[in-house]
Amino acid sequence: MTDELKGCTAVVTGAGSGFGAALVDRFREAGMKIAALDIDGSAAQQVADRVGAQGGEAMGLRVDVADAGAVQAAAATVADRFGNCSILCANVGVQQFGPLERLTEQEWRWVLDVNVMGTIHTVQSFLPLIRRSKGLKRILVTSSSAALTPGIRMGAYTASKYAVTGYAETLRMELAEEGIGVSIAFPAGMATRHLESSALARPREMGEMEIRRDDIDAMMKSRGMTSSDHVATAEHAARNILPDLLANERYIVTHGAYRAQLEETFDALLKAHDRGQDGPSPGT
């Protein structure tokens, strides 16, 4: 089915580095045109230039996904340049570490505006172009393994990814009849510029981001994470994205060994469900 994608367009937000840049590489290998979007415009253009140097066709745009108007303008630019969008990757995620009691209202609003509203802005702005396109149509929404195995000291990020997961679940159901597939990616830790890019994206008026080693260590310990089984390169994390998208898989777990935690969580949910069935039927 990758032959079907040749000449089609993939739009990737957060494409300037890390997982987004790795997604770009997978789509370029499939012969797709690329629209690389990132709040770091120079990084987005560097990714686009790399695609061009490898014989592909790409454009780089600076876009702040928290700004609905900016995303709408980007969608119009992509439509003018390429005329279609077959794969849309709503791949955003700024990080803010710290215990819940230490997070400020500004920090909460920033994380939610970028991670949640940024995802919504991206989908709503590009969905009309996807609908007008021919052939295969897919949307990838980047959640996080934190939405499956939450830990301490990253509450704002985790809450945002729970919200993104719920949004994507509903989006998948609502678009199914149109033949537009929606998949949810759950990446674990990656050796990327994620913390650096989060710090650079932080609004200046909020002051410099404070990253404490003890917050990161506490988070990893609470989630049972080790570098060997939870942290991978972005290229490794993106290795199966394209075939899973083509298959319209509901969930894409990119990497990370946490099956035991998943089983524990869902076992607790099933037991709670069964306890809720005890007693008389409703209305009796």
Backbone as numpy.savetxt, mean C-alpha at the origin, in Angstrom:
# Nx Ny Nz CAx CAy CAz Cx Cy Cz
-0.70 -14.37 -19.44 -1.51 -13.16 -19.44 -0.66 -11.89 -19.44
0.66 -12.03 -19.19 1.47 -10.83 -19.19 1.55 -10.20 -20.58
1.37 -11.00 -21.64 1.34 -10.44 -22.99 0.20 -9.44 -23.13
-0.88 -9.69 -22.41 -2.03 -8.80 -22.45 -1.71 -7.42 -21.87
-0.67 -7.34 -21.05 -0.33 -6.09 -20.39 0.62 -5.21 -21.19
1.22 -5.75 -22.24 2.18 -4.96 -23.01 1.50 -3.73 -23.60
2.09 -2.57 -23.35 1.52 -1.33 -23.85 0.47 -0.73 -22.95
0.04 -1.47 -21.93 -0.91 -0.94 -20.96 -0.16 -0.13 -19.91
-0.91 0.57 -19.08 -0.29 1.48 -18.13 -0.48 1.01 -16.69
0.59 1.09 -15.92 0.53 0.86 -14.48 0.84 2.18 -13.79
0.00 2.55 -12.83 0.19 3.75 -12.04 0.56 3.31 -10.63
1.67 3.83 -10.12 2.15 3.42 -8.80 2.42 4.67 -7.96
1.73 4.79 -6.83 2.06 5.85 -5.89 3.15 5.34 -4.93
3.86 6.26 -4.32 4.99 5.85 -3.49 6.05 5.14 -4.30
6.19 5.54 -5.58 7.04 4.81 -6.52 8.49 5.25 -6.47
8.81 6.27 -5.67 10.16 6.81 -5.67 11.20 5.93 -5.03
10.79 4.97 -4.23 11.75 4.11 -3.55 11.04 2.89 -3.01
11.80 1.97 -2.44 11.24 0.84 -1.71 10.29 -0.04 -2.50
9.20 -0.40 -1.84 8.24 -1.33 -2.42 7.64 -0.77 -3.71
7.35 0.53 -3.74 6.78 1.13 -4.93 7.71 1.03 -6.12
9.00 1.33 -5.91 9.97 1.22 -6.99 10.12 -0.22 -7.46
10.04 -1.17 -6.53 10.12 -2.59 -6.90 8.90 -3.01 -7.71
7.73 -2.47 -7.39 6.54 -2.75 -8.19 6.72 -2.23 -9.61
7.28 -1.03 -9.72 7.55 -0.47 -11.05 8.38 -1.44 -11.88
9.40 -2.01 -11.28 10.27 -2.95 -12.01 9.50 -4.16 -12.51
8.58 -4.68 -11.70 7.81 -5.85 -12.13 6.92 -5.49 -13.33
6.32 -4.32 -13.29 5.43 -3.93 -14.37 6.21 -3.59 -15.64
7.40 -2.99 -15.48 8.24 -2.71 -16.65 8.63 -4.01 -17.33
8.96 -5.03 -16.54 9.34 -6.32 -17.11 8.21 -6.93 -17.92
6.97 -6.57 -17.58 5.80 -7.08 -18.31 5.49 -6.23 -19.54
6.32 -5.22 -19.80 6.13 -4.39 -20.98 5.12 -3.28 -20.81
4.83 -2.92 -19.56 3.84 -1.88 -19.31 4.47 -0.49 -19.32
3.66 0.49 -19.66 4.05 1.88 -19.47 3.86 2.22 -17.99
4.65 3.14 -17.49 4.68 3.40 -16.05 4.42 4.87 -15.75
3.53 5.12 -14.81 3.38 6.45 -14.21 3.84 6.32 -12.76
5.01 6.88 -12.47 5.59 6.79 -11.12 5.26 8.07 -10.36
4.49 7.93 -9.27 4.06 9.08 -8.48 4.68 9.00 -7.09
5.13 10.14 -6.60 5.71 10.17 -5.26 5.74 11.60 -4.76
5.68 11.79 -3.46 5.79 13.13 -2.90 7.19 13.70 -3.13
8.16 12.80 -3.31 9.52 13.19 -3.69 9.59 13.15 -5.21
9.39 14.30 -5.83 9.32 14.35 -7.28 10.59 13.93 -7.97
11.75 14.29 -7.41 13.01 13.91 -8.04 13.21 12.40 -8.00
12.79 11.77 -6.89 12.91 10.31 -6.79 11.98 9.63 -7.80
10.76 10.16 -7.97 9.83 9.62 -8.95 10.41 9.73 -10.35
11.02 10.86 -10.65 11.60 11.05 -11.98 12.80 10.14 -12.20
13.58 9.90 -11.16 14.71 8.99 -11.28 14.24 7.58 -11.62
13.15 7.16 -10.99 12.59 5.85 -11.29 12.11 5.81 -12.74
11.42 6.87 -13.17 10.95 6.94 -14.55 12.12 6.93 -15.53
13.18 7.65 -15.20 14.36 7.68 -16.07 15.01 6.31 -16.17
15.02 5.57 -15.05 15.59 4.22 -15.06 14.79 3.30 -15.98
13.46 3.45 -15.92 12.61 2.66 -16.82 12.92 3.00 -18.27
13.07 4.30 -18.55 13.38 4.71 -19.91 14.72 4.18 -20.38
15.71 4.18 -19.49 17.03 3.68 -19.84 17.02 2.18 -20.13
16.01 1.50 -19.60 15.88 0.05 -19.81 14.95 -0.27 -20.96
14.61 0.75 -21.73 13.81 0.53 -22.93 12.32 0.67 -22.74
11.88 1.07 -21.55 10.46 1.23 -21.30 10.02 2.67 -21.48
8.75 2.90 -21.24 8.18 4.24 -21.34 7.58 4.60 -19.99
7.98 5.74 -19.45 7.53 6.10 -18.11 7.51 7.60 -17.94
6.75 8.03 -16.95 6.71 9.42 -16.53 6.76 9.47 -15.02
7.41 10.51 -14.48 7.48 10.69 -13.04 6.77 11.97 -12.64
5.99 11.90 -11.58 5.23 13.06 -11.12 5.36 13.23 -9.62
5.52 14.47 -9.18 5.47 14.75 -7.76 4.01 14.89 -7.35
3.56 14.07 -6.42 2.17 14.09 -5.97 2.12 13.84 -4.47
1.42 14.71 -3.77 1.11 14.50 -2.36 -0.28 13.87 -2.31
-0.35 12.58 -2.01 -1.64 11.88 -2.08 -2.62 12.37 -1.04
-2.15 13.07 -0.01 -3.07 13.63 0.98 -3.84 14.82 0.41
-3.40 15.33 -0.73 -4.03 16.46 -1.41 -4.89 15.93 -2.56
-6.20 15.91 -2.37 -7.11 15.34 -3.37 -6.94 16.01 -4.72
-6.82 17.34 -4.73 -6.67 18.06 -5.98 -5.42 17.67 -6.74
-4.33 17.46 -6.00 -3.08 17.07 -6.63 -3.19 15.70 -7.28
-3.88 14.78 -6.64 -4.04 13.43 -7.21 -4.95 13.48 -8.44
-6.00 14.29 -8.37 -6.88 14.45 -9.53 -6.12 15.02 -10.73
-5.25 16.00 -10.46 -4.45 16.58 -11.53 -3.50 15.55 -12.12
-2.93 14.69 -11.26 -2.04 13.64 -11.74 -2.79 12.65 -12.63
-4.02 12.31 -12.23 -4.83 11.39 -13.04 -5.10 11.98 -14.42
-5.36 13.28 -14.47 -5.61 13.95 -15.76 -4.34 13.93 -16.61
-3.18 14.12 -15.98 -1.91 14.11 -16.71 -1.63 12.72 -17.28
-1.86 11.69 -16.48 -1.66 10.31 -16.94 -2.62 9.99 -18.08
-3.86 10.43 -17.98 -4.84 10.19 -19.05 -4.40 10.86 -20.34
-3.88 12.08 -20.25 -3.43 12.78 -21.44 -2.22 12.11 -22.07
-1.32 11.60 -21.23 -0.07 11.01 -21.74 -0.27 9.58 -22.25
-0.94 8.75 -21.46 -1.04 7.33 -21.78 -2.44 6.88 -22.20
-3.48 7.57 -21.75 -4.82 7.25 -22.20 -5.50 6.08 -21.53
-4.80 5.40 -20.63 -5.43 4.24 -19.97 -4.72 3.97 -18.65
-5.35 3.14 -17.84 -4.75 2.65 -16.59 -5.29 1.25 -16.35
-4.44 0.26 -16.52 -4.84 -1.13 -16.32 -4.57 -1.62 -14.91
-3.48 -1.14 -14.31 -3.14 -1.51 -12.95 -2.87 -0.24 -12.15
-3.57 -0.11 -11.04 -3.36 1.02 -10.13 -2.87 0.48 -8.80
-1.74 0.99 -8.34 -1.21 0.59 -7.04 -1.31 1.77 -6.08
-2.25 1.69 -5.15 -2.39 2.70 -4.10 -1.44 2.29 -2.99
-0.20 2.72 -3.13 0.88 2.25 -2.28 1.42 3.44 -1.49
0.83 3.69 -0.34 1.28 4.80 0.50 1.39 4.32 1.94
2.27 4.96 2.69 2.40 4.57 4.09 3.50 5.32 4.80
3.14 6.37 5.49 4.12 7.04 6.35 4.05 6.43 7.74
5.18 6.39 8.40 5.30 5.72 9.69 5.51 6.75 10.80
4.93 6.47 11.95 5.13 7.32 13.14 5.21 6.41 14.34
6.40 6.25 14.87 6.57 5.41 16.05 6.29 6.19 17.33
6.01 5.46 18.39 5.81 6.05 19.69 4.61 5.46 20.39
4.61 5.42 21.74 3.45 4.92 22.48 2.25 5.83 22.22
1.06 5.27 22.32 -0.15 6.02 22.00 -0.25 7.32 22.77
0.12 7.30 24.03 -0.04 8.50 24.86 0.91 9.63 24.45
1.95 9.27 23.66 2.91 10.28 23.25 2.57 10.90 21.89
1.69 10.25 21.13 1.35 10.76 19.81 0.48 12.00 19.92
0.80 13.01 19.14 0.02 14.24 19.15 -1.14 14.14 18.17
-2.11 15.03 18.32 -3.22 15.04 17.38 -2.73 15.32 15.96
-1.74 16.21 15.84 -1.17 16.50 14.52 -0.58 15.25 13.89
0.12 14.43 14.69 0.72 13.21 14.16 -0.35 12.21 13.73
-1.40 12.09 14.53 -2.51 11.22 14.14 -3.11 11.66 12.81
-3.39 12.95 12.70 -4.03 13.47 11.49 -3.13 13.30 10.27
-1.83 13.51 10.45 -0.91 13.34 9.33 -0.90 11.90 8.84
-0.74 10.95 9.75 -0.70 9.54 9.35 -2.01 9.11 8.69
-3.13 9.51 9.26 -4.42 9.12 8.68 -4.68 9.82 7.36
-4.29 11.09 7.25 -4.49 11.82 6.00 -3.71 11.18 4.85
-2.47 10.79 5.13 -1.65 10.20 4.07 -2.05 8.76 3.80
-2.07 7.93 4.84 -2.26 6.50 4.64 -3.68 6.12 4.26
-4.66 6.75 4.90 -6.06 6.39 4.62 -6.63 7.27 3.51
-6.65 8.58 3.74 -7.22 9.47 2.73 -6.39 9.46 1.45
-5.07 9.27 1.58 -4.24 9.17 0.39 -4.63 7.99 -0.49
-4.93 6.86 0.15 -5.40 5.69 -0.59 -6.74 5.97 -1.26
-7.64 6.58 -0.53 -8.97 6.90 -1.07 -8.86 7.90 -2.22
-8.05 8.94 -2.04 -7.87 9.92 -3.12 -7.33 9.26 -4.38
-6.38 8.36 -4.20 -5.76 7.69 -5.35 -6.78 6.88 -6.12
-7.55 6.06 -5.42 -8.53 5.22 -6.10 -9.62 6.07 -6.75
-10.15 7.03 -6.03 -11.25 7.83 -6.59 -10.80 8.65 -7.79
-9.57 9.10 -7.79 -9.08 9.92 -8.90 -8.81 9.09 -10.15
-8.32 7.87 -9.99 -7.95 7.06 -11.15 -9.02 6.07 -11.58
-10.04 5.85 -10.76 -11.07 4.87 -11.11 -11.77 5.20 -12.42
-12.11 6.47 -12.70 -12.74 6.76 -14.00 -11.86 6.33 -15.18
-10.55 6.53 -15.07 -9.64 6.14 -16.15 -9.57 4.62 -16.26
-9.57 3.93 -15.13 -9.59 2.46 -15.16 -10.85 1.97 -15.86
-11.98 2.56 -15.53 -13.24 2.14 -16.13 -13.25 2.34 -17.65
-12.58 3.38 -18.13 -12.55 3.65 -19.57 -11.54 2.77 -20.31
-10.68 2.12 -19.56 -9.63 1.30 -20.18 -10.19 -0.04 -20.63
-9.48 -0.66 -21.56 -9.89 -1.96 -22.07 -9.01 -3.05 -21.48
-9.54 -4.26 -21.50 -8.76 -5.40 -21.05 -8.74 -5.55 -19.54
-7.66 -6.14 -19.05 -7.53 -6.44 -17.63 -7.48 -5.16 -16.81
-8.16 -5.18 -15.65 -8.23 -4.02 -14.77 -8.02 -4.48 -13.33
-7.00 -3.94 -12.70 -6.67 -4.37 -11.34 -6.27 -3.17 -10.48
-6.61 -3.27 -9.19 -6.20 -2.29 -8.20 -5.48 -3.04 -7.07
-4.31 -2.56 -6.72 -3.57 -3.11 -5.58 -3.56 -2.06 -4.48
-4.02 -2.43 -3.31 -4.00 -1.54 -2.15 -2.98 -2.09 -1.17
-2.01 -1.27 -0.80 -0.98 -1.70 0.13 -1.42 -1.47 1.57
-1.66 -2.58 2.28 -1.91 -2.51 3.72 -0.57 -2.80 4.40
-0.55 -3.65 5.38 0.69 -3.98 6.10 0.46 -5.21 6.94
1.53 -5.95 7.19 1.43 -7.07 8.12 1.03 -6.59 9.51
1.21 -5.29 9.78 0.80 -4.73 11.07 -0.70 -4.81 11.26
-1.46 -4.89 10.17 -2.91 -5.04 10.29 -3.30 -6.48 10.59
-2.34 -7.39 10.49 -2.59 -8.81 10.81 -1.95 -9.21 12.12
-0.81 -8.60 12.42 -0.09 -8.90 13.66 0.33 -7.58 14.30
-0.61 -6.89 14.95 -0.28 -5.57 15.51 0.72 -5.68 16.65
1.42 -4.57 16.87 2.39 -4.50 17.96 2.35 -3.14 18.61
3.12 -2.97 19.65 3.12 -1.71 20.38 4.01 -0.68 19.67
3.84 0.58 20.05 4.65 1.72 19.63 4.43 2.11 18.15
3.43 1.56 17.49 3.13 1.96 16.11 1.62 2.03 15.91
0.93 2.57 16.91 -0.53 2.55 16.91 -1.16 3.34 15.79
-0.62 4.52 15.46 -1.22 5.33 14.40 -1.09 4.62 13.06
0.07 4.09 12.79 0.30 3.37 11.53 -0.61 2.13 11.45
-0.66 1.37 12.53 -1.48 0.16 12.55 -2.96 0.48 12.35
-3.45 1.50 13.05 -4.84 1.90 12.90 -5.14 2.31 11.46
-4.20 3.02 10.85 -4.40 3.45 9.46 -4.47 2.25 8.52
-3.68 1.23 8.79 -3.67 0.07 7.91 -4.88 -0.83 8.13
-5.43 -0.84 9.35 -6.72 -1.51 9.55 -7.78 -0.82 8.70
-7.78 0.51 8.71 -8.75 1.27 7.92 -8.58 1.02 6.43
-7.34 1.00 5.97 -7.07 0.76 4.56 -7.55 -0.64 4.16
-7.34 -1.61 5.04 -7.79 -2.98 4.75 -9.31 -3.03 4.61
-10.02 -2.39 5.53 -11.48 -2.37 5.44 -11.97 -1.67 4.19
-11.31 -0.59 3.83 -11.66 0.12 2.60 -11.48 -0.79 1.38
-10.35 -1.48 1.32 -10.06 -2.33 0.17 -11.00 -3.53 0.09
-11.37 -4.08 1.24 -12.33 -5.20 1.25 -13.65 -4.76 0.61
-14.12 -3.59 1.00 -15.38 -3.08 0.46 -15.24 -2.74 -1.02
-14.12 -2.13 -1.38 -13.87 -1.78 -2.77 -13.88 -3.02 -3.65
-13.30 -4.10 -3.18 -13.28 -5.34 -3.96 -14.70 -5.82 -4.24
-15.55 -5.78 -3.22 -16.93 -6.24 -3.40 -17.69 -5.33 -4.35
-17.50 -4.03 -4.21 -18.27 -3.08 -5.01 -17.85 -3.05 -6.48
-16.61 -3.40 -6.78 -16.13 -3.35 -8.16 -16.16 -4.70 -8.87
-16.51 -5.75 -8.14 -16.44 -7.10 -8.70 -17.31 -7.25 -9.95
-18.51 -6.70 -9.93 -19.42 -6.86 -11.06 -18.91 -6.14 -12.31
-18.02 -5.17 -12.13 -17.45 -4.46 -13.28 -16.22 -5.16 -13.84
-15.82 -6.25 -13.19 -14.63 -6.96 -13.65 -13.33 -6.29 -13.25
-13.39 -5.41 -12.26 -12.19 -4.75 -11.75 -11.76 -5.48 -10.48
-10.63 -6.13 -10.54 -10.15 -6.88 -9.38 -9.42 -5.99 -8.40
-9.58 -6.30 -7.12 -8.90 -5.55 -6.06 -8.18 -6.54 -5.16
-6.89 -6.33 -4.97 -6.08 -7.18 -4.10 -5.47 -6.33 -2.99
-5.28 -6.95 -1.83 -4.70 -6.25 -0.69 -3.35 -6.88 -0.38
-2.30 -6.04 -0.41 -0.95 -6.52 -0.10 -0.64 -6.26 1.36
0.00 -7.24 2.00 0.40 -7.13 3.40 1.91 -7.31 3.52
2.67 -6.29 3.18 4.13 -6.41 3.32 4.54 -6.40 4.79
5.59 -7.14 5.09 6.22 -7.05 6.41 7.39 -6.07 6.30
8.33 -6.15 7.23 9.44 -5.21 7.22 10.30 -5.35 5.98
10.78 -4.22 5.50 11.63 -4.23 4.32 12.86 -3.35 4.56
13.96 -3.73 3.95 15.18 -2.93 4.02 15.08 -1.82 2.98
14.37 -0.76 3.33 14.10 0.34 2.40 14.35 1.67 3.10
14.01 2.76 2.41 14.12 4.11 2.96 12.81 4.53 3.63
12.01 3.58 4.10 10.69 3.91 4.60 10.72 4.96 5.71
11.56 4.77 6.70 11.63 5.73 7.79 12.17 7.07 7.31
13.16 7.02 6.44 13.73 8.26 5.90 12.69 9.00 5.06
11.98 8.27 4.21 10.98 8.93 3.36 9.82 9.45 4.20
9.47 8.75 5.28 8.42 9.24 6.18 8.86 10.55 6.83
10.12 10.60 7.26 10.63 11.83 7.89 10.64 12.99 6.91
11.00 12.71 5.64 11.03 13.76 4.62 9.63 14.24 4.26
8.64 13.33 4.34 7.27 13.68 3.98 6.53 14.39 5.11
7.07 14.34 6.31 6.42 14.96 7.47 6.33 16.47 7.27
5.15 17.05 7.48 5.01 18.50 7.31 5.99 19.27 8.18
6.58 20.30 7.61 7.63 21.06 8.30 7.15 21.65 9.61
5.87 22.09 9.62 5.37 22.75 10.83 5.24 21.79 12.01
5.33 20.49 11.76 5.26 19.51 12.84 6.60 19.29 13.50
7.64 19.85 12.94 8.97 19.66 13.52 9.61 18.38 13.03
10.83 18.17 13.38 11.59 17.01 12.94 11.07 15.73 13.60
11.01 14.66 12.81 10.55 13.38 13.34 11.58 12.78 14.30
11.12 12.32 15.44 11.99 11.65 16.40 11.81 10.14 16.27
12.88 9.46 15.93 12.86 8.01 15.79 13.73 7.42 16.89
13.11 6.72 17.82 13.83 6.14 18.95 14.06 4.65 18.72
15.27 4.21 18.93 15.61 2.81 18.75 14.80 1.92 19.69
14.51 2.42 20.91 13.76 1.59 21.86 12.33 1.36 21.39
11.75 2.33 20.64 10.41 2.13 20.09 10.41 1.00 19.07
11.40 1.02 18.19 11.49 0.00 17.15 11.74 -1.38 17.77
12.66 -1.44 18.74 12.96 -2.72 19.40 11.74 -3.27 20.13
11.00 -2.38 20.81 9.81 -2.81 21.54 8.73 -3.31 20.57
8.57 -2.62 19.44 7.59 -3.05 18.45 7.93 -4.43 17.92
9.18 -4.64 17.54 9.57 -5.92 16.97 9.42 -7.05 17.99
9.77 -6.78 19.25 9.63 -7.81 20.28 8.17 -8.16 20.51
7.29 -7.15 20.52 5.87 -7.41 20.78 5.21 -8.20 19.66
5.77 -8.11 18.47 5.22 -8.82 17.31 5.96 -10.12 17.03
6.94 -10.44 17.85 7.70 -11.66 17.63 8.52 -11.62 16.36
8.98 -10.42 16.00 9.70 -10.25 14.75 11.20 -10.39 14.94
11.85 -11.00 13.94 13.30 -11.00 13.86 13.68 -10.53 12.47
14.87 -10.01 12.32 15.31 -9.53 11.01 15.35 -10.65 9.99
15.66 -11.86 10.43 15.85 -12.96 9.49 14.57 -13.41 8.83
13.43 -13.37 9.56 12.20 -13.90 8.95 11.13 -12.84 8.69
11.36 -11.61 9.05 10.35 -10.57 8.82 10.84 -9.41 7.96
12.13 -9.29 7.75 12.66 -8.17 6.99 13.29 -8.71 5.71
12.88 -8.13 4.58 13.37 -8.57 3.28 13.64 -7.36 2.41
14.23 -7.59 1.27 14.40 -6.51 0.30 13.05 -6.23 -0.36
12.92 -5.02 -0.87 11.68 -4.66 -1.58 11.50 -5.54 -2.82
12.60 -5.87 -3.46 12.54 -6.71 -4.66 11.97 -8.09 -4.33
12.40 -8.64 -3.20 11.86 -9.93 -2.77 10.36 -9.80 -2.46
9.97 -8.73 -1.78 8.57 -8.53 -1.42 7.67 -8.41 -2.64
8.20 -7.88 -3.73 7.38 -7.65 -4.94 7.40 -8.81 -5.92
8.09 -9.89 -5.59 8.36 -10.94 -6.57 7.09 -11.61 -7.10
6.06 -11.76 -6.27 4.85 -12.49 -6.69 3.65 -11.57 -6.92
3.88 -10.26 -6.88 2.76 -9.33 -6.99 2.02 -9.48 -8.31
2.74 -9.50 -9.42 2.08 -9.52 -10.72 1.24 -10.77 -10.95
1.77 -11.99 -10.73 0.90 -13.17 -10.92 -0.29 -13.19 -9.98
-0.11 -12.71 -8.75 -1.24 -12.67 -7.82 -2.28 -11.64 -8.25
-1.84 -10.52 -8.80 -2.78 -9.53 -9.32 -3.55 -10.10 -10.51
-2.83 -10.74 -11.41 -3.49 -11.32 -12.58 -4.52 -12.36 -12.17
-4.23 -13.10 -11.11 -5.16 -14.12 -10.62 -6.27 -13.51 -9.77
-6.22 -12.21 -9.55 -7.20 -11.50 -8.72 -7.29 -12.11 -7.33
-6.11 -12.39 -6.75 -6.08 -12.91 -5.39 -6.58 -11.83 -4.43
-7.38 -12.24 -3.46 -7.91 -11.27 -2.50 -6.81 -10.72 -1.61
-5.93 -11.60 -1.14 -4.86 -11.20 -0.24 -3.51 -11.58 -0.84
-2.51 -10.72 -0.63 -1.14 -11.01 -1.05 -0.23 -10.77 0.16
0.24 -11.84 0.75 1.22 -11.74 1.83 2.59 -11.84 1.17
3.34 -10.77 1.21 4.58 -10.71 0.45 5.71 -11.51 1.07
5.78 -11.51 2.40 6.84 -12.22 3.10 6.57 -12.10 4.60
7.39 -12.75 5.39 7.21 -12.71 6.84 6.63 -14.00 7.36
7.24 -14.55 8.42 6.81 -15.82 8.98 5.99 -15.57 10.23
4.67 -15.44 10.06 3.82 -15.18 11.22 2.52 -15.98 11.15
2.58 -17.15 10.56 1.40 -18.01 10.45 0.84 -18.36 11.84
1.71 -18.62 12.80 1.26 -18.99 14.13 0.43 -17.88 14.77
0.87 -16.62 14.57 0.11 -15.49 15.12 -1.25 -15.37 14.44
-1.29 -15.62 13.13 -2.57 -15.58 12.42 -3.53 -16.65 12.94
-3.00 -17.85 13.13 -3.84 -18.94 13.63 -4.37 -18.62 15.02
-3.53 -18.03 15.86 -3.96 -17.66 17.21 -5.07 -16.61 17.17
-4.89 -15.61 16.31 -5.90 -14.55 16.19 -7.24 -15.10 15.71
-7.20 -15.87 14.62 -8.45 -16.35 14.05 -9.09 -17.45 14.90
-8.28 -18.19 15.64 -8.85 -19.14 16.58 -9.61 -18.41 17.68
-9.05 -17.28 18.17 -9.74 -16.49 19.19 -11.03 -15.90 18.64
-11.02 -15.45 17.37 -12.23 -14.91 16.76 -13.30 -15.98 16.59
-12.89 -17.16 16.15 -13.87 -18.25 15.96 -14.46 -18.68 17.30
-13.64 -18.72 18.34 -14.16 -19.08 19.66 -15.14 -18.01 20.17
-14.81 -16.74 19.91 -15.72 -15.66 20.30 -17.03 -15.76 19.54
-16.92 -16.12 18.26 -18.13 -16.29 17.45 -18.99 -17.41 18.02
-18.37 -18.53 18.37 -19.13 -19.66 18.88 -19.76 -19.34 20.23
-19.05 -18.58 21.08 -19.64 -18.18 22.36 -20.86 -17.30 22.13
-20.81 -16.52 21.04 -21.94 -15.64 20.73 -23.16 -16.37 20.23
-23.01 -17.66 19.92 -24.17 -18.45 19.44 -24.90 -19.14 20.58
-24.34 -19.09 21.81 -24.98 -19.73 22.95 -26.23 -18.97 23.38
-27.14 -19.64 24.04 -28.32 -18.98 24.58 -29.48 -18.99 23.58
-30.59 -18.36 23.95 -31.78 -18.36 23.10 -31.56 -17.58 21.83
-32.31 -17.90 20.80 -32.23 -17.19 19.53 -32.74 -15.77 19.67
-32.26 -14.84 18.84 -32.73 -13.46 18.91 -34.26 -13.38 18.76
-34.89 -12.55 19.57 -36.34 -12.35 19.46 -37.16 -13.32 20.26
-36.48 -14.28 20.94 -37.25 -15.24 21.73 -37.26 -14.85 23.19
